[in-house]
mmCIF file of C-alpha atoms and ligand atoms in Angstrom:
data_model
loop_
_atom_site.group_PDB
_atom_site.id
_atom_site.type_symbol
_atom_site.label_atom_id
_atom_site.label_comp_id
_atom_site.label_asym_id
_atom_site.label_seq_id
_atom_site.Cartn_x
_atom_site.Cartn_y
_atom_site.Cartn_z
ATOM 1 C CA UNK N 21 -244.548 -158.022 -49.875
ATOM 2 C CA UNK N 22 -244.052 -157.223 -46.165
ATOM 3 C CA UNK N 23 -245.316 -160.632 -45.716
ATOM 4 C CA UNK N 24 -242.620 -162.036 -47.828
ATOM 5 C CA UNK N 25 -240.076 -160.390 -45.868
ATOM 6 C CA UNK N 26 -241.494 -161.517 -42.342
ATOM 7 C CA UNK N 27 -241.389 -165.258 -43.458
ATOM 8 C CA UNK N 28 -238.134 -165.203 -44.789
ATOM 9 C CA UNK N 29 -236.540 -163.866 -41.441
ATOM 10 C CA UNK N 30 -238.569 -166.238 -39.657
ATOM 11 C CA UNK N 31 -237.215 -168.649 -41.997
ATOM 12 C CA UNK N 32 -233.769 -167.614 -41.348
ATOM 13 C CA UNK N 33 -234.333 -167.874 -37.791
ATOM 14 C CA UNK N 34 -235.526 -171.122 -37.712
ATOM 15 C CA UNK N 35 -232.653 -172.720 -39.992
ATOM 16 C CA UNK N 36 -229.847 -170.632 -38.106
ATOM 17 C CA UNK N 37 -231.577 -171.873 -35.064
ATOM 18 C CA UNK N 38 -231.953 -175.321 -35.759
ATOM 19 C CA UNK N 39 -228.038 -175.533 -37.305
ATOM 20 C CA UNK N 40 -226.513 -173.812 -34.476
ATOM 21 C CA UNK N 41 -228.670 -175.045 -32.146
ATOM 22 C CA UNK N 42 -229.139 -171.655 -30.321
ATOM 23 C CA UNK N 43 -232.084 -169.974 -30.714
ATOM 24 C CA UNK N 44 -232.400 -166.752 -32.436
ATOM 25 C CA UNK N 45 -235.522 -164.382 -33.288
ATOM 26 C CA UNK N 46 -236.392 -162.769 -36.704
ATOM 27 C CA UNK N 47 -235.805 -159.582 -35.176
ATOM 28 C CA UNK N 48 -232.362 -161.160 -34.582
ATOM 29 C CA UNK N 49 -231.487 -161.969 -38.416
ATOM 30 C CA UNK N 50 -232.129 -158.759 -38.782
ATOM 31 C CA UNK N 51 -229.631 -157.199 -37.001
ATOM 32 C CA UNK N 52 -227.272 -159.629 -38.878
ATOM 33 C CA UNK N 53 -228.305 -158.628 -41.681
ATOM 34 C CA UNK N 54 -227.818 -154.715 -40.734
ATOM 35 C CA UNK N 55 -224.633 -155.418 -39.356
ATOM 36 C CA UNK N 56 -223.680 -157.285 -42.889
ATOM 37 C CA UNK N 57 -224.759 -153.709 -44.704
ATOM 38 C CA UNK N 58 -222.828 -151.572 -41.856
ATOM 39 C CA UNK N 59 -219.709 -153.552 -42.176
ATOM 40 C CA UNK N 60 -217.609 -155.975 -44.175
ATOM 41 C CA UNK N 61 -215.359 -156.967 -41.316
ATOM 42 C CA UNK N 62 -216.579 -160.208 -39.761
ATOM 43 C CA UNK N 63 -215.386 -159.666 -36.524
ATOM 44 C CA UNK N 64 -216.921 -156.193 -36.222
ATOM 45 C CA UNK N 65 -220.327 -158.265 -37.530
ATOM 46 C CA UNK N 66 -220.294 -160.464 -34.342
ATOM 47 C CA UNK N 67 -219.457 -156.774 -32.201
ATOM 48 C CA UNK N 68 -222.523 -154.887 -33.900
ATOM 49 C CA UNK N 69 -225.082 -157.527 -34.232
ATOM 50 C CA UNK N 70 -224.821 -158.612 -30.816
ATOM 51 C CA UNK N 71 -225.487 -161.892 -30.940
ATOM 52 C CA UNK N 72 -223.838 -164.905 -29.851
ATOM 53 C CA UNK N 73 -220.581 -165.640 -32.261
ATOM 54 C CA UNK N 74 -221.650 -169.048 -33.220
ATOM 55 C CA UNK N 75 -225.287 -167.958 -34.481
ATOM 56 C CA UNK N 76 -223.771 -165.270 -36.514
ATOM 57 C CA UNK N 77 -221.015 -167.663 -37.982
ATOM 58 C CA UNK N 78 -223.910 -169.876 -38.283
ATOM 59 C CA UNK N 79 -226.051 -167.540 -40.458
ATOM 60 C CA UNK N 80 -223.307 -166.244 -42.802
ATOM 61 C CA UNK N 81 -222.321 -170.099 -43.989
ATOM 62 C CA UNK N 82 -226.416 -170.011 -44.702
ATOM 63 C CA UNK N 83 -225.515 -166.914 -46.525
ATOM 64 C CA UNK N 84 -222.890 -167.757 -48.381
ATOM 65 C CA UNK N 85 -224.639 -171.471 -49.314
ATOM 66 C CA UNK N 86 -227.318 -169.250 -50.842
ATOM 67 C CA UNK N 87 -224.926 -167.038 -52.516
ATOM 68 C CA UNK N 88 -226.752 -163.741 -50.405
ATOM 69 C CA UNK N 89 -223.385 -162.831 -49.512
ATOM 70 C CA UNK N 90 -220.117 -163.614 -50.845
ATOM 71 C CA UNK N 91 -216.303 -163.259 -49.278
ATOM 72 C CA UNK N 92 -213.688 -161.283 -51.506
ATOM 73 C CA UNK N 93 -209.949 -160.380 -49.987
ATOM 74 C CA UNK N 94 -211.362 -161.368 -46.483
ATOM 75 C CA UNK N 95 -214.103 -159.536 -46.647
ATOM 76 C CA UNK N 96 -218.113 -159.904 -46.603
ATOM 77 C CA UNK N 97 -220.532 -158.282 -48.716
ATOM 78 C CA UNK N 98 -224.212 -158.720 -49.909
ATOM 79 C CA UNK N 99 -224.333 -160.512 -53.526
ATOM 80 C CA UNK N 100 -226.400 -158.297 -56.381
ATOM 81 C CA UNK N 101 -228.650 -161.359 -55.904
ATOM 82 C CA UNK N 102 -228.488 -160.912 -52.053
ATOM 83 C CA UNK N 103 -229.356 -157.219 -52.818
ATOM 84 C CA UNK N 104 -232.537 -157.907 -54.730
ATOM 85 C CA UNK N 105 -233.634 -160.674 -52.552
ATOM 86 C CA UNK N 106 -233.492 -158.470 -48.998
ATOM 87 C CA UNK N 107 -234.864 -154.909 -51.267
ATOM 88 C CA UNK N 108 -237.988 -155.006 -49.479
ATOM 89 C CA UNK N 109 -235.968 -155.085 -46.235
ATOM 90 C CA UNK N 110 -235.202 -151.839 -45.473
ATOM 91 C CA UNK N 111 -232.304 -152.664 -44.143
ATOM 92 C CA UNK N 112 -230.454 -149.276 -42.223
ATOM 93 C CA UNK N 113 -226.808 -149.486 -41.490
ATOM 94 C CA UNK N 114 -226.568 -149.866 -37.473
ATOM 95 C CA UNK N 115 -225.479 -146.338 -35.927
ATOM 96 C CA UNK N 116 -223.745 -146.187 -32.797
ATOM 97 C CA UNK N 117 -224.413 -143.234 -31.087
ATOM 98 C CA UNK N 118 -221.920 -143.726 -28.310
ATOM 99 C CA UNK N 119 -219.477 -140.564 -27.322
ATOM 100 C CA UNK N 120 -215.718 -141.535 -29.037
ATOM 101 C CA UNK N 121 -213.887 -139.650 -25.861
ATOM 102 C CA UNK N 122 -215.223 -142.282 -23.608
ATOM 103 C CA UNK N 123 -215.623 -145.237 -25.345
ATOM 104 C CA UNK N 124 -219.138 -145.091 -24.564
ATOM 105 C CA UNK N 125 -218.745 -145.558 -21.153
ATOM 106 C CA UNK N 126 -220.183 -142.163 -19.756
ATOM 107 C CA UNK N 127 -216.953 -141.888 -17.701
ATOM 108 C CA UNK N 128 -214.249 -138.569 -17.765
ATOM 109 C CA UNK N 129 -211.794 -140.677 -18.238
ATOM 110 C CA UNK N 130 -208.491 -138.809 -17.447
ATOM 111 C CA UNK N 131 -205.561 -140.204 -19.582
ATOM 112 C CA UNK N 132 -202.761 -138.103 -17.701
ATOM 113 C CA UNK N 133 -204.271 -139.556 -14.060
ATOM 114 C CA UNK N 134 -201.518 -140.760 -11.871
ATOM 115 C CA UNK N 135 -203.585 -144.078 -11.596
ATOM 116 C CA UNK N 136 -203.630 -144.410 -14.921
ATOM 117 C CA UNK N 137 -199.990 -143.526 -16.221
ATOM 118 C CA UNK N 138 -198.839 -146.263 -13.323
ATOM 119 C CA UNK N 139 -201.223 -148.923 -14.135
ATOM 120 C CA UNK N 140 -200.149 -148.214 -17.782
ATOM 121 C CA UNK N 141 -196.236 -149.030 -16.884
ATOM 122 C CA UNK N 142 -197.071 -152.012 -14.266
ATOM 123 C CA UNK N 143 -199.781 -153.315 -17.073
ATOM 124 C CA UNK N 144 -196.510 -153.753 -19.451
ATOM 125 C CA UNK N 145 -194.908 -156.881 -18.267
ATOM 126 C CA UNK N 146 -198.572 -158.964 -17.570
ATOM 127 C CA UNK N 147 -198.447 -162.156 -17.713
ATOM 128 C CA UNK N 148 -200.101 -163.098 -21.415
ATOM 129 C CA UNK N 149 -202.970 -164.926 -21.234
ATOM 130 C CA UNK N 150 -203.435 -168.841 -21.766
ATOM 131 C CA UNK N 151 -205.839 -170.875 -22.631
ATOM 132 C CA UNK N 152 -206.408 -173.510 -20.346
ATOM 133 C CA UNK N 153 -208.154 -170.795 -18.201
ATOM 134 C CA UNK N 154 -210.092 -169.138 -20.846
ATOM 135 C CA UNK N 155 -208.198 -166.270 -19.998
ATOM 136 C CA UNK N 156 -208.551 -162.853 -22.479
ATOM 137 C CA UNK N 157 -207.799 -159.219 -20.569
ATOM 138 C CA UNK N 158 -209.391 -156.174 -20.801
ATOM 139 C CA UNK N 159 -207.690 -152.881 -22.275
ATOM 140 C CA UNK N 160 -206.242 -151.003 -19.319
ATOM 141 C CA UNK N 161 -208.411 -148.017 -20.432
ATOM 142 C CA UNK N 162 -211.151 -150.820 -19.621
ATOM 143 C CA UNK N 163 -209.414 -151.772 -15.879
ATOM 144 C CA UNK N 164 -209.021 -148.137 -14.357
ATOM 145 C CA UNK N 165 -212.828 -147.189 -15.964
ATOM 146 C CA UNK N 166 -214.115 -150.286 -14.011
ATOM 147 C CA UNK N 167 -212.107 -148.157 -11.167
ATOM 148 C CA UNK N 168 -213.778 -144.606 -11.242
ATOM 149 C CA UNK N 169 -216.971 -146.595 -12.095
ATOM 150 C CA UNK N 170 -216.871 -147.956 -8.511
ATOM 151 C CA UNK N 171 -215.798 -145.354 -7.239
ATOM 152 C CA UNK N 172 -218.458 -143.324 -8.051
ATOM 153 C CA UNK N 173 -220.931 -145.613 -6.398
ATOM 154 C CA UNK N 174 -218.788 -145.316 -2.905
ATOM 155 C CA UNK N 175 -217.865 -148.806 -3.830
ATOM 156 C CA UNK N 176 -213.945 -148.512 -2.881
ATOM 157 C CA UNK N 177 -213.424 -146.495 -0.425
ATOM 158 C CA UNK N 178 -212.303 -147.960 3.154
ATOM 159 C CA UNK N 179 -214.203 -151.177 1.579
ATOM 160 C CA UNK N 180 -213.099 -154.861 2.222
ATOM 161 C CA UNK N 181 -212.811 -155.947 -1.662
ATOM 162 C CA UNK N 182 -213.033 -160.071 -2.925
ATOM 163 C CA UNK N 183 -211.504 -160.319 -6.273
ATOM 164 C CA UNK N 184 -213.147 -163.805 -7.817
ATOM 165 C CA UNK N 185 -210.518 -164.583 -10.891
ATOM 166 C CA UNK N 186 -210.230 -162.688 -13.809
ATOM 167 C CA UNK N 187 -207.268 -161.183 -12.323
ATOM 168 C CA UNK N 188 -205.680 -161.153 -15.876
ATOM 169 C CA UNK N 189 -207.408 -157.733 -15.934
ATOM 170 C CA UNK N 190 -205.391 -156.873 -12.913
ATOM 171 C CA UNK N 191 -208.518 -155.047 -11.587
ATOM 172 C CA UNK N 192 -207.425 -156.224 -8.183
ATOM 173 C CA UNK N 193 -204.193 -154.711 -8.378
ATOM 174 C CA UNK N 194 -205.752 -151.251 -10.082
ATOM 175 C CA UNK N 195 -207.920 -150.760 -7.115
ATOM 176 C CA UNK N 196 -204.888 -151.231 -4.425
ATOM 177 C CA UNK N 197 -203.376 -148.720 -6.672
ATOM 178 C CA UNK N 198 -205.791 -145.976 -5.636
ATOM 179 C CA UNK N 199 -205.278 -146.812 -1.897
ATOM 180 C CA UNK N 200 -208.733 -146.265 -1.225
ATOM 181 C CA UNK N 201 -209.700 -149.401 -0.296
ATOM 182 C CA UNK N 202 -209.334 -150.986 3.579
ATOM 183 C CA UNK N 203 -208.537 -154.557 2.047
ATOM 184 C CA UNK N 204 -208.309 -156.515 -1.169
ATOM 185 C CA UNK N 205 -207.907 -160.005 -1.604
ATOM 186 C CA UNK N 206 -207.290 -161.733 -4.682
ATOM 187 C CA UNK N 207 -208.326 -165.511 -5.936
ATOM 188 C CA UNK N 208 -207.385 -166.502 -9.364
ATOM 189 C CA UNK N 209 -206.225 -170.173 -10.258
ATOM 190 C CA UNK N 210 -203.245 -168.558 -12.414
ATOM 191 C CA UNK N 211 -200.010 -168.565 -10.217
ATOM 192 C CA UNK N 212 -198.222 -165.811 -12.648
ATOM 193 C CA UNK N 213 -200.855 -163.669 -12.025
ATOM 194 C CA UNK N 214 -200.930 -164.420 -8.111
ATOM 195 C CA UNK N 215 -196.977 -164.166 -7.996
ATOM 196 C CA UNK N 216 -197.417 -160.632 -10.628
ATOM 197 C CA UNK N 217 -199.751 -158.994 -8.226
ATOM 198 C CA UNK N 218 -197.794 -160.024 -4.689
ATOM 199 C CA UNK N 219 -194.775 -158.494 -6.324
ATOM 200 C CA UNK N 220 -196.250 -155.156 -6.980
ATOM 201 C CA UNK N 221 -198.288 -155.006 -3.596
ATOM 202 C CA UNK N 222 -195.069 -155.713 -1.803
ATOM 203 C CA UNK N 223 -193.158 -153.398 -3.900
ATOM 204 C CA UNK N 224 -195.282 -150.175 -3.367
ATOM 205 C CA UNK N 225 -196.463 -151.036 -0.411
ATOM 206 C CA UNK N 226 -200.312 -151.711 -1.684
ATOM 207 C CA UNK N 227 -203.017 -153.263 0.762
ATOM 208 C CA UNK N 228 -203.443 -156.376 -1.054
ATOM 209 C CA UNK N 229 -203.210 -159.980 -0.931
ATOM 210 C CA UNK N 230 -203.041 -162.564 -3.180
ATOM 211 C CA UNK N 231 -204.112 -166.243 -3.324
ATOM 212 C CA UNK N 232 -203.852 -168.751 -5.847
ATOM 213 C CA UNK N 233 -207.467 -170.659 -5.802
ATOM 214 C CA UNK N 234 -209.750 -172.597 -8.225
ATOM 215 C CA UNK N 235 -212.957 -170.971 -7.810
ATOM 216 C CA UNK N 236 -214.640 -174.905 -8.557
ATOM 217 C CA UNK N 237 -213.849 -175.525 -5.387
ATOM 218 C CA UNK N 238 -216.115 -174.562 -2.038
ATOM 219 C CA UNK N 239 -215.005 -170.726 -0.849
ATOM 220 C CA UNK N 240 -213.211 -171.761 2.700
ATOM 221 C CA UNK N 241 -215.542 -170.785 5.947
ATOM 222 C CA UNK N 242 -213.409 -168.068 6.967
ATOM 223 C CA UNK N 243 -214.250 -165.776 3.428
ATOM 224 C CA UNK N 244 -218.155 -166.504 3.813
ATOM 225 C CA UNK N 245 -220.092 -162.890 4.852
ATOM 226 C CA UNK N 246 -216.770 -161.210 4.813
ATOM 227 C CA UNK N 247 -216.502 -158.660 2.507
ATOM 228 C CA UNK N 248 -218.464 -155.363 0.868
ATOM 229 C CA UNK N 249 -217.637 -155.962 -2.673
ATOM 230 C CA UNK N 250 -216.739 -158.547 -4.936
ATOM 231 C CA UNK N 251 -215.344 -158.167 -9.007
ATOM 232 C CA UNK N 252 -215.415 -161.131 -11.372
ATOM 233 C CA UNK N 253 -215.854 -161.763 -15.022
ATOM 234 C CA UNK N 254 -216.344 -165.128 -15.581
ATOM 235 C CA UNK N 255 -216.585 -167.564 -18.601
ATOM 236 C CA UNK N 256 -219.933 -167.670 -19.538
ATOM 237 C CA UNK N 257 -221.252 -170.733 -18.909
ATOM 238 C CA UNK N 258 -223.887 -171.373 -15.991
ATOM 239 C CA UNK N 259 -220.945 -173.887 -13.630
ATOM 240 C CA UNK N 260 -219.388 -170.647 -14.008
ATOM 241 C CA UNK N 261 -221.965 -168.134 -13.097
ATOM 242 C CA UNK N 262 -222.007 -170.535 -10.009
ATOM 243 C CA UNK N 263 -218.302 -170.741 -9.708
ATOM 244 C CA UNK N 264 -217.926 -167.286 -9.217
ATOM 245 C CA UNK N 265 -221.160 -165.161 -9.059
ATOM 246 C CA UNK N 266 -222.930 -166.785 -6.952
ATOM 247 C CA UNK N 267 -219.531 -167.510 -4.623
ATOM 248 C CA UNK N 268 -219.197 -163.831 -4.738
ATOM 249 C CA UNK N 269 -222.407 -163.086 -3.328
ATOM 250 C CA UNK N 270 -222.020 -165.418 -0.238
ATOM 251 C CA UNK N 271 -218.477 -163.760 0.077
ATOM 252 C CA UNK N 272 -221.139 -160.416 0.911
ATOM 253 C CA UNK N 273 -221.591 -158.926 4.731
ATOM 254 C CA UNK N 274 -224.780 -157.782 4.385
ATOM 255 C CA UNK N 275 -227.734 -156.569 2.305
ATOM 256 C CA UNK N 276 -227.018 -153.593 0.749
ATOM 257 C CA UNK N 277 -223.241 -155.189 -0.587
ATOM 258 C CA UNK N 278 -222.439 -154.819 -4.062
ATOM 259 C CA UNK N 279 -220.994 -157.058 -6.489
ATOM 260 C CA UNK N 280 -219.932 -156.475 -9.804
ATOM 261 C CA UNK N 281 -219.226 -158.491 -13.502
ATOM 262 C CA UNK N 282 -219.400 -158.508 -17.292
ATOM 263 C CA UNK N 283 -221.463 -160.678 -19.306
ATOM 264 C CA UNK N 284 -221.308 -160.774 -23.326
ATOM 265 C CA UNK N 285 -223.867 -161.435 -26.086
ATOM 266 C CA UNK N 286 -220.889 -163.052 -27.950
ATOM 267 C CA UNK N 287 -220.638 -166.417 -25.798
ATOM 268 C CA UNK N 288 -224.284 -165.887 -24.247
ATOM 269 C CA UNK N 289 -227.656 -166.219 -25.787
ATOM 270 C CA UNK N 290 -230.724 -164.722 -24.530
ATOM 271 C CA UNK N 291 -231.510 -167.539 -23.583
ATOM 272 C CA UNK N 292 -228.501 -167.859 -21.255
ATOM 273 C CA UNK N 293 -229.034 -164.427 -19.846
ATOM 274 C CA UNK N 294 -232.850 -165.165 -18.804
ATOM 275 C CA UNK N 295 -231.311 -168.001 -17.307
ATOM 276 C CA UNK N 296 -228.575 -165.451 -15.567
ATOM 277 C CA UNK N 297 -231.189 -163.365 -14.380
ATOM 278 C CA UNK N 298 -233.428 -166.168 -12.764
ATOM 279 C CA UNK N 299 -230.307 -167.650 -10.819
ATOM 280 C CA UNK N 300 -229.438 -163.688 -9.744
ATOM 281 C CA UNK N 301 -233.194 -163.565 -8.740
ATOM 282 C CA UNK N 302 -232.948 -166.747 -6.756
ATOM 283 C CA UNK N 303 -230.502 -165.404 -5.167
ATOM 284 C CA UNK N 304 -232.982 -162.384 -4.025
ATOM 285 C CA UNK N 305 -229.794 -159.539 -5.534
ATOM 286 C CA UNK N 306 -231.072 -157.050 -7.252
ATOM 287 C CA UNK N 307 -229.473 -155.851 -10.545
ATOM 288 C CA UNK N 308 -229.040 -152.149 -10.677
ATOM 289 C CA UNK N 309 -226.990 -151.283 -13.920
ATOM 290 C CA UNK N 310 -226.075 -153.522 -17.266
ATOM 291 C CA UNK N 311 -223.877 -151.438 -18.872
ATOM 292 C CA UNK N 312 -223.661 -152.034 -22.134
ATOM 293 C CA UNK N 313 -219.925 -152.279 -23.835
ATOM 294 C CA UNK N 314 -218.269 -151.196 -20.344
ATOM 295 C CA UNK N 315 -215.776 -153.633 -21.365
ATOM 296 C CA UNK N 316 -212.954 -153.473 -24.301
ATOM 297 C CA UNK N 317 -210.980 -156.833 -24.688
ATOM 298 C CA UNK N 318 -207.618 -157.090 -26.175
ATOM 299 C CA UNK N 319 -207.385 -160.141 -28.785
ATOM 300 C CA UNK N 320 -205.365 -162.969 -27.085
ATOM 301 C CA UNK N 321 -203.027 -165.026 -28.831
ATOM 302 C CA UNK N 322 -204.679 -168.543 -29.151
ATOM 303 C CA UNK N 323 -207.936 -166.942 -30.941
ATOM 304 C CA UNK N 324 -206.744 -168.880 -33.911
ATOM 305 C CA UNK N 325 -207.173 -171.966 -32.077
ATOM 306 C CA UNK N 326 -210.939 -171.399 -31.294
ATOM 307 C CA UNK N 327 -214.421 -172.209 -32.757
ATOM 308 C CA UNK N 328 -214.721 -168.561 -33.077
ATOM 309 C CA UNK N 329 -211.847 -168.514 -35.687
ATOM 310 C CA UNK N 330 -212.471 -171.919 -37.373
ATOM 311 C CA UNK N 331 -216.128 -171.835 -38.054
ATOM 312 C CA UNK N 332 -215.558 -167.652 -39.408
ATOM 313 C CA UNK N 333 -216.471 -167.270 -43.568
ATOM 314 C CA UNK N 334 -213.258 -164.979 -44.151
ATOM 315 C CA UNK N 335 -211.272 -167.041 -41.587
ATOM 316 C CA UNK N 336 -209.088 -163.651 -41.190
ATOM 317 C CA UNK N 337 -207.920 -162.602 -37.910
ATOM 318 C CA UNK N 338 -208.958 -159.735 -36.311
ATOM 319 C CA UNK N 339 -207.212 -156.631 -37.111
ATOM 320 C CA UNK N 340 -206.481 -153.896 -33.983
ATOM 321 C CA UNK N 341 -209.781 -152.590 -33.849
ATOM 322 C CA UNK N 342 -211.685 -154.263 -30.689
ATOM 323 C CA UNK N 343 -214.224 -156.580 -31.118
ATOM 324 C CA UNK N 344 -215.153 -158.801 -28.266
ATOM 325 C CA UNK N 345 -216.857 -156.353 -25.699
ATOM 326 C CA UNK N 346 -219.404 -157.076 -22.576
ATOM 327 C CA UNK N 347 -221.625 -155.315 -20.446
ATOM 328 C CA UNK N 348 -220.709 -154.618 -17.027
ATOM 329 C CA UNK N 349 -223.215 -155.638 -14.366
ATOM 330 C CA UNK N 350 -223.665 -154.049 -11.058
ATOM 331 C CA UNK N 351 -226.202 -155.787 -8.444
ATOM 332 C CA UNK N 352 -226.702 -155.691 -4.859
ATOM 333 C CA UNK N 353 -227.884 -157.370 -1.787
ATOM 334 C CA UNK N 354 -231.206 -157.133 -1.061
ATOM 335 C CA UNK N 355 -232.616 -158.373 3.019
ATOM 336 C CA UNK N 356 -233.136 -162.166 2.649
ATOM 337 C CA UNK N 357 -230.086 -162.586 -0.506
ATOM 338 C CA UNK N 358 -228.794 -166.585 -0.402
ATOM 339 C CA UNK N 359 -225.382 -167.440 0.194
ATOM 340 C CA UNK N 360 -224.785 -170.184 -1.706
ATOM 341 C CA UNK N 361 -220.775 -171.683 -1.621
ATOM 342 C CA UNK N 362 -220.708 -175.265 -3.464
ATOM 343 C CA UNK N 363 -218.655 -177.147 -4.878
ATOM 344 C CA UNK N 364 -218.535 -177.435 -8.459
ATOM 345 C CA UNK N 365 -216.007 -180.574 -8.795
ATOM 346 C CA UNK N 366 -218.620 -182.918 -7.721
ATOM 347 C CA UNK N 367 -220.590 -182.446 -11.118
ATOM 348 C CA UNK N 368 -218.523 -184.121 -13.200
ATOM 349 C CA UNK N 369 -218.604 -183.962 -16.974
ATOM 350 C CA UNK N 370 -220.436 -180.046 -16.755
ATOM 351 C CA UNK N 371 -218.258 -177.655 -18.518
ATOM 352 C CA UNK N 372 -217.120 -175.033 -16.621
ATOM 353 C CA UNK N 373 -214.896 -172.944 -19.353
ATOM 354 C CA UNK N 374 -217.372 -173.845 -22.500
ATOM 355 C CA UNK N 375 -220.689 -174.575 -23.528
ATOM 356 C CA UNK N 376 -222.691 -174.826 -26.817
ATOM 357 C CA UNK N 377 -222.930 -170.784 -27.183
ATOM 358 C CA UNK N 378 -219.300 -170.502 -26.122
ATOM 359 C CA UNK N 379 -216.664 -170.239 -28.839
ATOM 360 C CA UNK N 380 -214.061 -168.088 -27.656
ATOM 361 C CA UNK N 381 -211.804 -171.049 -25.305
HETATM 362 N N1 SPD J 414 -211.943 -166.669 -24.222
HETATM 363 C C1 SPD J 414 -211.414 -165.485 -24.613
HETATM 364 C C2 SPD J 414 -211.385 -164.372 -23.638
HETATM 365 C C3 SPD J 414 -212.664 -164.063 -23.056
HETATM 366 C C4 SPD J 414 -212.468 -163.258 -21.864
HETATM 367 N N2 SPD J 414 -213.473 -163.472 -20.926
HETATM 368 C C5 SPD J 414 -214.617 -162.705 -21.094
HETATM 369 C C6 SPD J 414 -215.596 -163.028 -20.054
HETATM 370 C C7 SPD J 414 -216.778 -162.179 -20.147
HETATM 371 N N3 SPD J 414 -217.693 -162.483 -19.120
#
């Protein structure tokens, strides 16, 4: 019998596999199919199963085809006929043991903080985020955590800061906030969010500066070896673990520098993370935290329009409850790290918002 249940996940894995063209593991079907008994919302599926939203869309159309699960008022469920076929798969409902107070982030996060209660008010009139830069923010809660995180390394304080885009978190503009810092400069492509964060600097007097750039292009000479710490959260796809990663790094002083970003399991395979890891190593940076859902996202309004949503069995949109989430990197410098600046509009026709395992732009 345990035989029987081996080759059908290994049969799942290679069909799912072979469909979505991403590659997935038995062990991997499995936590589907855990997440499928924990939950009937789809979206909180993709969030517990952690794997990439394409491969889980991917294996409940195989599902459904084989009438294992079935979709009633939005909603997934195992068949009876589902049921009998995965009994000898002793499938356990996927706990979280994470503390509620934080999030799971490990951080005393103090709602009545000054930082916070301002970066709540400012956070109010963002700019909302578009899709022609595969833009998507993270909750405020999210932006001042990322904050104290940093902080808590000595990762702020009287440190020259690059911001690499992403700015739709306003992570720059949180950190001037704090007035810790000794500088902060800001590159994002989006002009609102350039123009947003110039406003507030010059309004409360906030050591920051802000620069519209597209982060394809070559870092100018002048930023090379300039700064302590960088902060980025790129799309996932490797043009733009080049665009910005890697620009960070070479943005770094010395070894010892820090750099920080997210990464997801949504719009990333394994695959794509062993290949993350081997460009970091390259690099000679060593990675000294992943932490895992450091990052809350707030659903942004063109979901609808994405693979995400159109390939989804209960095509429902997602309700409040967050669902997209990433793990927050943390590496640094180590003697001999590469500084490597290029320029990513010579490679025509690479993607550099979307890939195969990306769904979400
Ligand atoms: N495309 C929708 C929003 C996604 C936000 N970016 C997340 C990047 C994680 N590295």
């Amino acid at each position: 019998m345990e035989k029987e249940v081996k080759n059908l996940l290994l049969d799942l894995s290679q069909l799912i596999s072979q469909k979505s063209r991403i590659w997935i593991s038995p062990y991997g079907v499995e936590k589907i199919l855990r997440a499928i008994k924990t939950t009937s919302d789809q979206w909180m599926i993709i969030r517990i199963s952690e794997e990439p939203i394409n491969v889980v869309n991917k294996t409940l159309e195989i599902l459904l085809e084989r009438k294992i699960v079935k979709v009633k008022n939005e909603k997934i469920y195992f068949t009876k006929r589902g049921r009998e076929i995965l009994k000898d798969i002793n499938l356990e409902k996927i706990v979280k043991p994470e503390c509620r107070k934080c999030e799971g982030r490990g951080i005393n996060f103090k709602f009545d903080s000054k930082l916070y209660s301002t970066f709540l008010e400012i956070q109010k009139k963002r700019p909302k985020p578009l899709k022609k830069y595969d833009q998507g923010n993270v909750t405020p809660q999210t932006t001042i955590a990322r904050v104290l995180l940093a902080m808590s390394h000595g990762d702020i304080e009287n440190k020259e800061i690059l911001i690499l885009g992403a700015e739709d978190d306003l992570l720059g503009l949180a950190l001037a906030l704090t007035k810790k810092p000794k500088k902060i400069l800001v590159l994002d492509i989006d002009k609102r969010l350039i123009d947003f964060d110039n406003y507030w600097a010059e309004k409360l007097k906030l050591n920051l500066k802000a620069e519209v750039f597209d982060l394809r292009r070559k870092l100018p000479k002048d930023l090379i070896g300039k700064f302590d710490v960088f902060f980025t959260d790129p799309s996932e796809t490797v043009q733009s673990i080049k665009g910005f990663i890697l620009k960070g790094i070479a943005t770094l002083k010395s070894p010892g520098c820090v750099g920080y970003f997210g990464f997801t399991f949504k719009d990333s395979s394994l695959k794509k993370w062993y290949i993350l890891q081997k460009i970091l190593n390259n690099s000679k940076v060593v990675i000294t935290e992943i932490l895992r859902e450091f990052n809350f996202y707030e659903n942004w309004p063109y979901l609808e329009e994405t693979k995400s949503f159109k390939e989804s069995a209960a095509e429902k949109l997602p309700d409040k409850t967050i669902w997209y989430t990433s793990n927050w990197y943390r590496l640094v410098t180590l003697p001999g790290f590469k500084r490597i600046n290029i320029d990513l509009l010579k490679y025509k026709g690479k993607k550099f918002y979307n890939d195969i395992e990306n769904s979400t732009s």
